[in-house]
């Protein structure tokens, strides 16, 4: 992790959700339509209003989404483009699909639409043509806005899918090993952490909860893990994304299966694959299953049982059924459960203990797996019932072990986790 994905949640509770809607035919109005000072362009958060009204400044100044198009013109992108034989990354649909509000149909460009605004308000909130006026009406409501095409980001599952369309990829857009080899950074995502460090331009205050739903970081984390795991299964079964010619697509495996130091001892007992074999990157599925073993054991055993078979089946070319079965369990059982579970009833300490124990006890973790567990530990520590201050030094120890992927060793990580575990 080049950046330390950590934060402390200030607010406590959080969210209910309604299914997402599609907004395909509305015009995209451009950031200029949202950013005036009496709309969302205030210089500081306003009091006594529903929303902060300084969202534009937070997005523009403090986050990287506003620069997402600009990076396509920098020297890194020039190098990536050159390696891939692309003339100009800032005009290339492959890049624009994730680095801008990409709307190829010019008929859908409003007066202020500008591709150079990067990942803008409407990339996430949806094309605003129909709701832009109505959403400030006296009788406006979230439901009404959604009917007019506002994306329903209240639904954490829909929100996760939106983020992951760019932060994991889907059938339309992807960062494959060829692009990474050309210089693109590896993609890694955890919904709760990434929502906070975006940075967040909304407040989970009483008014938000009343208008929408309360917020629980653990729910966001787990729903996020379930959606990543589901997207992961889709990629494994996708003809387009699972192969690069006759070879398997290498981003489906843990990077350090191949890119590891040959000096460090690799021939150790490991849980999810054997030495000398490629290891599928199912890190979110692992984290999800282990967490479920505390809060819904029957779903955990269904997933864990299939995960053991997955690697073998995939290797022999017979993975389809198991992949489908895992995806079915997640989409039809796990996700609906996680969205509606009562998180007040979950024993947060027990969950923390479980995840830290997995980190402490599993031999030979790969970097990606360790990284997901670490972000999960942070999400649990954000629960109000846990004294996160007390555990901070041990959480720090875990992040220290992850600080540099190049000298990451499973031993350093498990040692830090054991120290943490001894305090629980
Ligand atoms: C599937 C979506 C996707 C596609 C396609 C994509 N990117 Fe990215 N790109 C991302 C995401 C997400 C990040 C941020 C990764 C992170 O930091 O977690 C990123 C980061 C980058 C960065 C590093 C930015 C920084 O601030 O250092 C560069 C440079 C970049 N992309 C260039 C490109 C180029 C050039 C292309 C086209 C050849 C491209 N990207 C295609 C999603 C994508
Ligand atoms: C990367 C995605 C993303 C981008 C880009 C983005 N937002 Fe958001 N925004 C969210 C999410 C997620 C939420 C929280 C969920 C919700 O309640 O809608 C949110 C919440 C908000 C809220 C608070 C809603 C409420 O009911 O309290 C406002 C207002 C808002 N965004 C405005 C903007 C504006 C204006 C821009 C552009 C300057 C913008 N957003 C850019 C994802 C995004
Ligand atoms: C349209 C594509 C797209 C969508 C949708 C999107 N992102 Fe991003 N995101 C990007 C790109 C591209 C970057 C890298 C930008 C750069 O570095 O200039 C990025 C960067 C980020 C970063 C900074 C990462 C870092 O390493 O510093 C965070 C955090 C983030 N996104 C969170 C989110 C969240 C949370 C959502 C969903 C609510 C979301 N994003 C939705 C494309 C997207
Ligand atoms: C099956 C093995 C395998 C897996 C898994 C794999 N790679 Fe690679 N990678 C390779 C090979 C082989 C090369 C080409 C090496 C060469 O040209 O010397 C390569 C090249 C690269 C390069 C270019 C390095 C250079 O010096 O040109 C990068 C960067 C890279 N991989 C990153 C990753 C990341 C990140 C992941 C995980 C998302 C990953 N790889 C997964 C085998 C793998």
Short mmCIF file of C-alpha atoms in Angstrom, two decimals, residues 54-422:
data_model
loop_
_atom_site.label_atom_id
_atom_site.label_comp_id
_atom_site.label_asym_id
_atom_site.label_seq_id
_atom_site.Cartn_x
_atom_site.Cartn_y
_atom_site.Cartn_z
CA UNK A 54 -19.17 22.63 -0.23
CA UNK A 55 -19.11 19.28 -2.07
CA UNK A 56 -17.56 20.87 -5.14
CA UNK A 57 -14.55 22.18 -3.21
CA UNK A 58 -14.04 18.85 -1.44
CA UNK A 59 -14.20 17.01 -4.76
CA UNK A 60 -12.11 19.53 -6.69
CA UNK A 61 -9.41 20.35 -4.17
CA UNK A 62 -9.08 17.38 -1.88
CA UNK A 63 -9.78 14.29 -3.92
CA UNK A 64 -8.19 12.69 -6.97
CA UNK A 65 -11.40 12.08 -8.98
CA UNK A 66 -11.32 15.68 -10.25
CA UNK A 67 -7.81 15.04 -11.61
CA UNK A 68 -8.60 11.67 -13.15
CA UNK A 69 -8.69 13.05 -16.70
CA UNK A 70 -5.67 15.26 -16.17
CA UNK A 71 -3.49 12.27 -15.23
CA UNK A 72 -4.12 10.93 -18.74
CA UNK A 73 -1.98 13.79 -20.02
CA UNK A 74 0.94 13.28 -17.63
CA UNK A 75 4.24 11.52 -18.26
CA UNK A 76 3.12 8.26 -16.61
CA UNK A 77 0.14 8.03 -18.94
CA UNK A 78 2.30 8.93 -21.93
CA UNK A 79 4.55 6.01 -21.05
CA UNK A 80 1.60 3.64 -20.54
CA UNK A 81 0.11 4.77 -23.87
CA UNK A 82 3.41 4.30 -25.66
CA UNK A 83 3.80 0.77 -24.29
CA UNK A 84 0.28 -0.09 -25.39
CA UNK A 85 0.56 1.56 -28.79
CA UNK A 86 -2.06 4.20 -27.97
CA UNK A 87 -1.57 7.60 -29.60
CA UNK A 88 -3.09 9.80 -26.89
CA UNK A 89 -4.42 8.42 -23.59
CA UNK A 90 -6.54 11.53 -23.02
CA UNK A 91 -8.54 10.72 -26.17
CA UNK A 92 -8.55 6.94 -25.81
CA UNK A 93 -11.94 5.40 -24.86
CA UNK A 94 -10.17 2.57 -23.00
CA UNK A 95 -8.77 5.13 -20.54
CA UNK A 96 -11.63 7.65 -20.67
CA UNK A 97 -14.18 5.05 -19.56
CA UNK A 98 -12.66 5.09 -16.07
CA UNK A 99 -10.88 8.43 -15.97
CA UNK A 100 -13.81 10.70 -16.92
CA UNK A 101 -17.58 10.96 -17.20
CA UNK A 102 -17.32 9.27 -20.56
CA UNK A 103 -20.36 9.95 -22.74
CA UNK A 104 -19.58 9.08 -26.37
CA UNK A 105 -23.01 10.19 -27.62
CA UNK A 106 -22.67 13.98 -28.16
CA UNK A 107 -26.47 14.31 -28.15
CA UNK A 108 -26.28 13.65 -24.41
CA UNK A 109 -23.82 16.47 -23.71
CA UNK A 110 -25.40 19.38 -21.84
CA UNK A 111 -24.05 22.93 -22.36
CA UNK A 112 -21.51 22.63 -19.56
CA UNK A 113 -20.44 19.00 -20.12
CA UNK A 114 -16.67 18.73 -20.25
CA UNK A 115 -14.71 15.52 -20.47
CA UNK A 116 -11.69 17.10 -18.78
CA UNK A 117 -13.59 17.31 -15.49
CA UNK A 118 -12.56 13.73 -14.79
CA UNK A 119 -14.69 11.51 -12.55
CA UNK A 120 -17.28 14.19 -11.88
CA UNK A 121 -20.51 14.53 -9.91
CA UNK A 122 -22.54 12.86 -12.65
CA UNK A 123 -20.16 9.87 -12.94
CA UNK A 124 -21.52 8.85 -9.55
CA UNK A 125 -24.82 10.68 -9.08
CA UNK A 126 -26.11 10.11 -12.61
CA UNK A 127 -26.99 12.37 -15.54
CA UNK A 128 -28.73 15.38 -14.05
CA UNK A 129 -30.88 16.76 -16.87
CA UNK A 130 -34.20 15.81 -15.31
CA UNK A 131 -33.48 16.12 -11.62
CA UNK A 132 -31.19 19.14 -11.51
CA UNK A 133 -34.02 21.62 -11.11
CA UNK A 134 -36.44 19.39 -9.28
CA UNK A 135 -34.01 18.26 -6.56
CA UNK A 136 -34.09 21.70 -4.92
CA UNK A 137 -37.89 22.04 -4.97
CA UNK A 138 -39.74 22.45 -1.68
CA UNK A 139 -41.38 19.05 -2.06
CA UNK A 140 -38.28 17.24 -3.36
CA UNK A 141 -37.55 13.85 -1.84
CA UNK A 142 -34.84 11.29 -2.38
CA UNK A 143 -37.37 8.89 -3.89
CA UNK A 144 -38.59 11.52 -6.36
CA UNK A 145 -35.02 12.41 -7.34
CA UNK A 146 -34.29 8.75 -7.96
CA UNK A 147 -37.36 8.51 -10.17
CA UNK A 148 -35.92 11.38 -12.22
CA UNK A 149 -32.62 9.58 -12.70
CA UNK A 150 -30.48 10.34 -9.64
CA UNK A 151 -28.42 7.25 -8.86
CA UNK A 152 -29.49 5.66 -5.62
CA UNK A 153 -26.16 5.51 -3.82
CA UNK A 154 -28.00 4.83 -0.58
CA UNK A 155 -28.08 1.22 -1.63
CA UNK A 156 -24.61 0.17 -0.50
CA UNK A 157 -24.64 -2.77 -2.91
CA UNK A 158 -25.40 -0.47 -5.86
CA UNK A 159 -22.82 2.00 -4.58
CA UNK A 160 -20.22 -0.77 -4.43
CA UNK A 161 -21.02 -1.82 -8.01
CA UNK A 162 -20.62 1.75 -9.18
CA UNK A 163 -17.22 2.22 -7.52
CA UNK A 164 -16.04 -1.22 -8.63
CA UNK A 165 -16.98 -0.59 -12.26
CA UNK A 166 -13.82 1.53 -12.27
CA UNK A 167 -11.92 0.21 -9.24
CA UNK A 168 -12.19 -3.45 -10.23
CA UNK A 169 -13.45 -3.34 -13.83
CA UNK A 170 -16.35 -5.04 -15.61
CA UNK A 171 -17.22 -6.40 -19.06
CA UNK A 172 -16.92 -2.93 -20.62
CA UNK A 173 -13.70 -1.73 -18.99
CA UNK A 174 -10.79 -3.36 -17.29
CA UNK A 175 -7.19 -2.95 -16.17
CA UNK A 176 -5.54 -6.17 -17.30
CA UNK A 177 -1.98 -7.44 -16.85
CA UNK A 178 -0.95 -5.96 -20.19
CA UNK A 179 -1.93 -2.50 -18.92
CA UNK A 180 -0.25 -3.08 -15.56
CA UNK A 181 2.88 -4.29 -17.32
CA UNK A 182 2.72 -1.06 -19.34
CA UNK A 183 2.78 0.91 -16.08
CA UNK A 184 -0.81 1.16 -14.80
CA UNK A 185 -1.08 0.81 -11.00
CA UNK A 186 -2.57 -2.39 -9.58
CA UNK A 187 -6.21 -1.89 -8.56
CA UNK A 188 -7.26 -2.55 -4.99
CA UNK A 189 -10.47 -1.48 -3.27
CA UNK A 190 -12.37 -1.60 -0.01
CA UNK A 191 -15.67 0.28 0.03
CA UNK A 192 -15.72 1.69 3.54
CA UNK A 193 -12.10 2.86 3.57
CA UNK A 194 -12.24 4.27 0.06
CA UNK A 195 -15.52 6.08 0.71
CA UNK A 196 -13.90 7.84 3.66
CA UNK A 197 -10.63 8.79 1.99
CA UNK A 198 -12.32 9.90 -1.25
CA UNK A 199 -12.60 12.16 0.83
CA UNK A 200 -16.19 11.92 1.93
CA UNK A 201 -18.25 15.02 0.97
CA UNK A 202 -21.36 14.11 2.93
CA UNK A 203 -22.19 13.83 6.59
CA UNK A 204 -23.97 11.00 8.33
CA UNK A 205 -25.77 13.34 10.70
CA UNK A 206 -29.24 13.13 12.19
CA UNK A 207 -30.75 14.86 9.19
CA UNK A 208 -29.12 12.43 6.74
CA UNK A 209 -30.31 9.46 8.77
CA UNK A 210 -33.81 10.86 8.81
CA UNK A 211 -33.89 11.53 5.08
CA UNK A 212 -32.06 8.36 4.13
CA UNK A 213 -30.61 5.71 6.42
CA UNK A 214 -28.03 5.26 9.17
CA UNK A 215 -24.43 4.29 8.51
CA UNK A 216 -22.51 1.32 9.85
CA UNK A 217 -18.93 0.96 8.64
CA UNK A 218 -18.94 -2.80 9.19
CA UNK A 219 -21.98 -3.18 6.93
CA UNK A 220 -20.32 -1.08 4.23
CA UNK A 221 -17.14 -3.12 4.53
CA UNK A 222 -18.93 -6.50 4.33
CA UNK A 223 -21.35 -5.55 1.56
CA UNK A 224 -18.33 -4.16 -0.31
CA UNK A 225 -16.43 -7.44 0.16
CA UNK A 226 -19.45 -9.43 -1.04
CA UNK A 227 -19.80 -7.29 -4.17
CA UNK A 228 -16.06 -7.54 -4.92
CA UNK A 229 -16.24 -11.33 -4.47
CA UNK A 230 -19.26 -11.47 -6.78
CA UNK A 231 -17.53 -9.30 -9.42
CA UNK A 232 -14.47 -11.53 -9.02
CA UNK A 233 -16.58 -14.62 -9.83
CA UNK A 234 -18.05 -12.84 -12.87
CA UNK A 235 -14.53 -12.10 -14.12
CA UNK A 236 -13.43 -15.72 -13.61
CA UNK A 237 -16.34 -16.94 -15.73
CA UNK A 238 -16.12 -14.22 -18.38
CA UNK A 239 -14.78 -15.40 -21.72
CA UNK A 240 -13.57 -11.87 -22.37
CA UNK A 241 -11.84 -11.19 -19.07
CA UNK A 242 -10.46 -14.55 -17.97
CA UNK A 243 -8.19 -15.15 -20.95
CA UNK A 244 -5.59 -13.28 -22.91
CA UNK A 245 -5.38 -15.37 -26.07
CA UNK A 246 -4.42 -18.87 -24.98
CA UNK A 247 -3.09 -17.69 -21.60
CA UNK A 248 -5.11 -17.03 -18.49
CA UNK A 249 -5.48 -13.34 -17.63
CA UNK A 250 -2.81 -12.82 -14.98
CA UNK A 251 -4.63 -10.19 -12.89
CA UNK A 252 -6.97 -12.99 -11.74
CA UNK A 253 -4.08 -14.39 -9.72
CA UNK A 254 -2.22 -12.90 -6.81
CA UNK A 255 0.58 -10.78 -8.25
CA UNK A 256 3.14 -12.16 -5.87
CA UNK A 257 2.49 -15.75 -6.98
CA UNK A 258 4.87 -14.75 -9.74
CA UNK A 259 6.48 -11.50 -8.69
CA UNK A 260 8.02 -12.65 -5.44
CA UNK A 261 11.54 -12.74 -4.19
CA UNK A 262 13.08 -16.14 -4.74
CA UNK A 263 15.21 -15.65 -1.64
CA UNK A 264 12.34 -15.84 0.81
CA UNK A 265 11.22 -19.33 1.69
CA UNK A 266 8.09 -20.05 -0.36
CA UNK A 267 7.79 -23.76 0.24
CA UNK A 268 5.59 -23.63 3.25
CA UNK A 269 2.24 -25.05 4.08
CA UNK A 270 -0.42 -22.72 2.79
CA UNK A 271 -4.13 -22.75 3.00
CA UNK A 272 -5.47 -21.87 -0.41
CA UNK A 273 -3.00 -23.27 -2.95
CA UNK A 274 0.20 -25.25 -3.06
CA UNK A 275 3.75 -24.00 -3.63
CA UNK A 276 4.66 -23.90 -7.28
CA UNK A 277 1.10 -23.23 -8.33
CA UNK A 278 -0.63 -20.06 -9.33
CA UNK A 279 -3.00 -18.74 -6.75
CA UNK A 280 -6.29 -17.10 -7.71
CA UNK A 281 -6.75 -13.71 -6.12
CA UNK A 282 -9.92 -14.28 -4.12
CA UNK A 283 -8.86 -12.09 -1.21
CA UNK A 284 -12.28 -10.49 -0.68
CA UNK A 285 -13.96 -13.89 -0.79
CA UNK A 286 -11.57 -15.10 1.91
CA UNK A 287 -12.20 -12.06 4.13
CA UNK A 288 -15.96 -12.29 3.56
CA UNK A 289 -16.12 -16.00 4.38
CA UNK A 290 -14.07 -15.66 7.54
CA UNK A 291 -16.25 -12.78 8.76
CA UNK A 292 -19.40 -14.74 7.98
CA UNK A 293 -18.14 -17.61 10.11
CA UNK A 294 -18.87 -15.32 13.09
CA UNK A 295 -22.12 -13.72 11.95
CA UNK A 296 -23.73 -16.37 9.69
CA UNK A 297 -21.85 -19.69 9.97
CA UNK A 298 -24.00 -21.62 7.49
CA UNK A 299 -23.17 -19.20 4.68
CA UNK A 300 -19.50 -19.27 5.65
CA UNK A 301 -19.26 -23.04 5.38
CA UNK A 302 -20.96 -23.02 1.98
CA UNK A 303 -18.39 -20.50 0.70
CA UNK A 304 -15.34 -22.01 2.39
CA UNK A 305 -16.21 -25.50 1.16
CA UNK A 306 -16.40 -24.27 -2.43
CA UNK A 307 -13.31 -22.12 -2.13
CA UNK A 308 -11.22 -25.16 -1.31
CA UNK A 309 -12.47 -26.83 -4.50
CA UNK A 310 -12.22 -23.69 -6.61
CA UNK A 311 -8.46 -23.65 -7.14
CA UNK A 312 -8.31 -27.31 -8.21
CA UNK A 313 -11.37 -27.05 -10.44
CA UNK A 314 -10.17 -23.84 -12.08
CA UNK A 315 -6.80 -25.40 -12.84
CA UNK A 316 -8.37 -28.32 -14.64
CA UNK A 317 -10.67 -26.05 -16.62
CA UNK A 318 -13.81 -27.14 -14.75
CA UNK A 319 -14.26 -24.11 -12.55
CA UNK A 320 -17.47 -22.79 -14.10
CA UNK A 321 -19.91 -24.64 -11.89
CA UNK A 322 -18.16 -23.86 -8.65
CA UNK A 323 -17.71 -20.24 -9.64
CA UNK A 324 -21.44 -20.04 -10.45
CA UNK A 325 -22.33 -21.69 -7.20
CA UNK A 326 -20.19 -19.25 -5.17
CA UNK A 327 -21.70 -16.33 -7.05
CA UNK A 328 -25.22 -17.63 -6.45
CA UNK A 329 -24.60 -17.98 -2.72
CA UNK A 330 -23.26 -14.44 -2.56
CA UNK A 331 -25.89 -12.74 -4.72
CA UNK A 332 -28.97 -14.61 -3.50
CA UNK A 333 -28.14 -15.22 0.15
CA UNK A 334 -25.12 -13.36 1.49
CA UNK A 335 -25.79 -9.92 0.01
CA UNK A 336 -29.47 -9.63 1.02
CA UNK A 337 -28.49 -10.83 4.50
CA UNK A 338 -25.60 -8.38 4.88
CA UNK A 339 -27.66 -5.44 3.66
CA UNK A 340 -30.37 -5.94 6.24
CA UNK A 341 -28.56 -7.56 9.17
CA UNK A 342 -28.84 -5.90 12.56
CA UNK A 343 -25.26 -4.85 13.22
CA UNK A 344 -26.04 -3.82 16.78
CA UNK A 345 -26.57 -7.48 17.51
CA UNK A 346 -23.21 -8.55 16.16
CA UNK A 347 -20.52 -9.11 18.74
CA UNK A 348 -17.94 -6.68 17.36
CA UNK A 349 -15.19 -7.95 19.63
CA UNK A 350 -15.74 -11.51 18.49
CA UNK A 351 -15.65 -10.42 14.84
CA UNK A 352 -12.44 -8.46 15.44
CA UNK A 353 -10.89 -11.40 17.21
CA UNK A 354 -11.79 -13.70 14.34
CA UNK A 355 -10.32 -11.51 11.60
CA UNK A 356 -7.16 -10.77 13.59
CA UNK A 357 -6.85 -14.48 14.29
CA UNK A 358 -7.13 -15.35 10.60
CA UNK A 359 -4.33 -12.84 9.98
CA UNK A 360 -2.25 -14.33 12.80
CA UNK A 361 -2.81 -17.98 12.02
CA UNK A 362 -2.95 -18.46 8.27
CA UNK A 363 0.41 -19.50 6.93
CA UNK A 364 1.80 -17.71 3.99
CA UNK A 365 -0.62 -14.98 3.18
CA UNK A 366 -0.19 -13.14 -0.06
CA UNK A 367 -0.03 -9.35 -0.05
CA UNK A 368 -3.50 -8.80 -1.54
CA UNK A 369 -5.08 -11.09 1.06
CA UNK A 370 -3.28 -9.41 3.94
CA UNK A 371 -4.26 -5.97 2.62
CA UNK A 372 -7.99 -6.84 2.58
CA UNK A 373 -7.82 -8.23 6.11
CA UNK A 374 -6.09 -5.07 7.33
CA UNK A 375 -8.75 -2.80 5.84
CA UNK A 376 -11.40 -5.07 7.36
CA UNK A 377 -9.81 -4.74 10.78
CA UNK A 378 -10.00 -0.94 10.41
CA UNK A 379 -13.69 -1.15 9.49
CA UNK A 380 -14.44 -3.22 12.60
CA UNK A 381 -12.41 -0.85 14.78
CA UNK A 382 -14.64 1.97 13.56
CA UNK A 383 -17.62 0.41 15.35
CA UNK A 384 -18.61 2.52 18.35
CA UNK A 385 -18.70 -0.46 20.70
CA UNK A 386 -14.95 -1.01 20.32
CA UNK A 387 -12.26 1.00 22.04
CA UNK A 388 -10.22 1.64 18.92
CA UNK A 389 -7.67 3.88 20.72
CA UNK A 390 -6.58 0.94 22.83
CA UNK A 391 -5.77 -1.15 19.77
CA UNK A 392 -4.23 1.58 17.65
CA UNK A 393 -0.57 0.58 18.20
CA UNK A 394 -1.38 -2.98 17.13
CA UNK A 395 -3.35 -1.81 14.12
CA UNK A 396 -0.32 0.35 13.26
CA UNK A 397 1.87 -2.74 13.47
CA UNK A 398 -0.29 -4.47 10.87
CA UNK A 399 -0.11 -1.51 8.49
CA UNK A 400 3.65 -1.26 9.00
CA UNK A 401 3.96 -4.82 7.73
CA UNK A 402 2.05 -3.74 4.59
CA UNK A 403 3.83 -0.47 4.04
CA UNK A 404 5.96 -1.66 1.17
CA UNK A 405 4.60 -4.43 -1.09
CA UNK A 406 8.11 -5.08 -2.36
CA UNK A 407 9.43 -6.24 1.00
CA UNK A 408 6.23 -7.68 2.32
CA UNK A 409 6.63 -11.07 3.94
CA UNK A 410 3.85 -13.20 5.35
CA UNK A 411 5.95 -13.72 8.50
CA UNK A 412 6.11 -9.99 9.27
CA UNK A 413 2.36 -9.72 8.78
CA UNK A 414 1.40 -12.74 10.89
CA UNK A 415 3.80 -11.63 13.64
CA UNK A 416 2.13 -8.21 13.82
CA UNK A 417 -1.28 -9.91 13.85
CA UNK A 418 -0.18 -12.25 16.67
CA UNK A 419 0.83 -9.26 18.78
CA UNK A 420 -2.60 -7.75 18.16
CA UNK A 421 -4.33 -11.04 18.95
CA UNK A 422 -2.59 -11.32 22.31
#
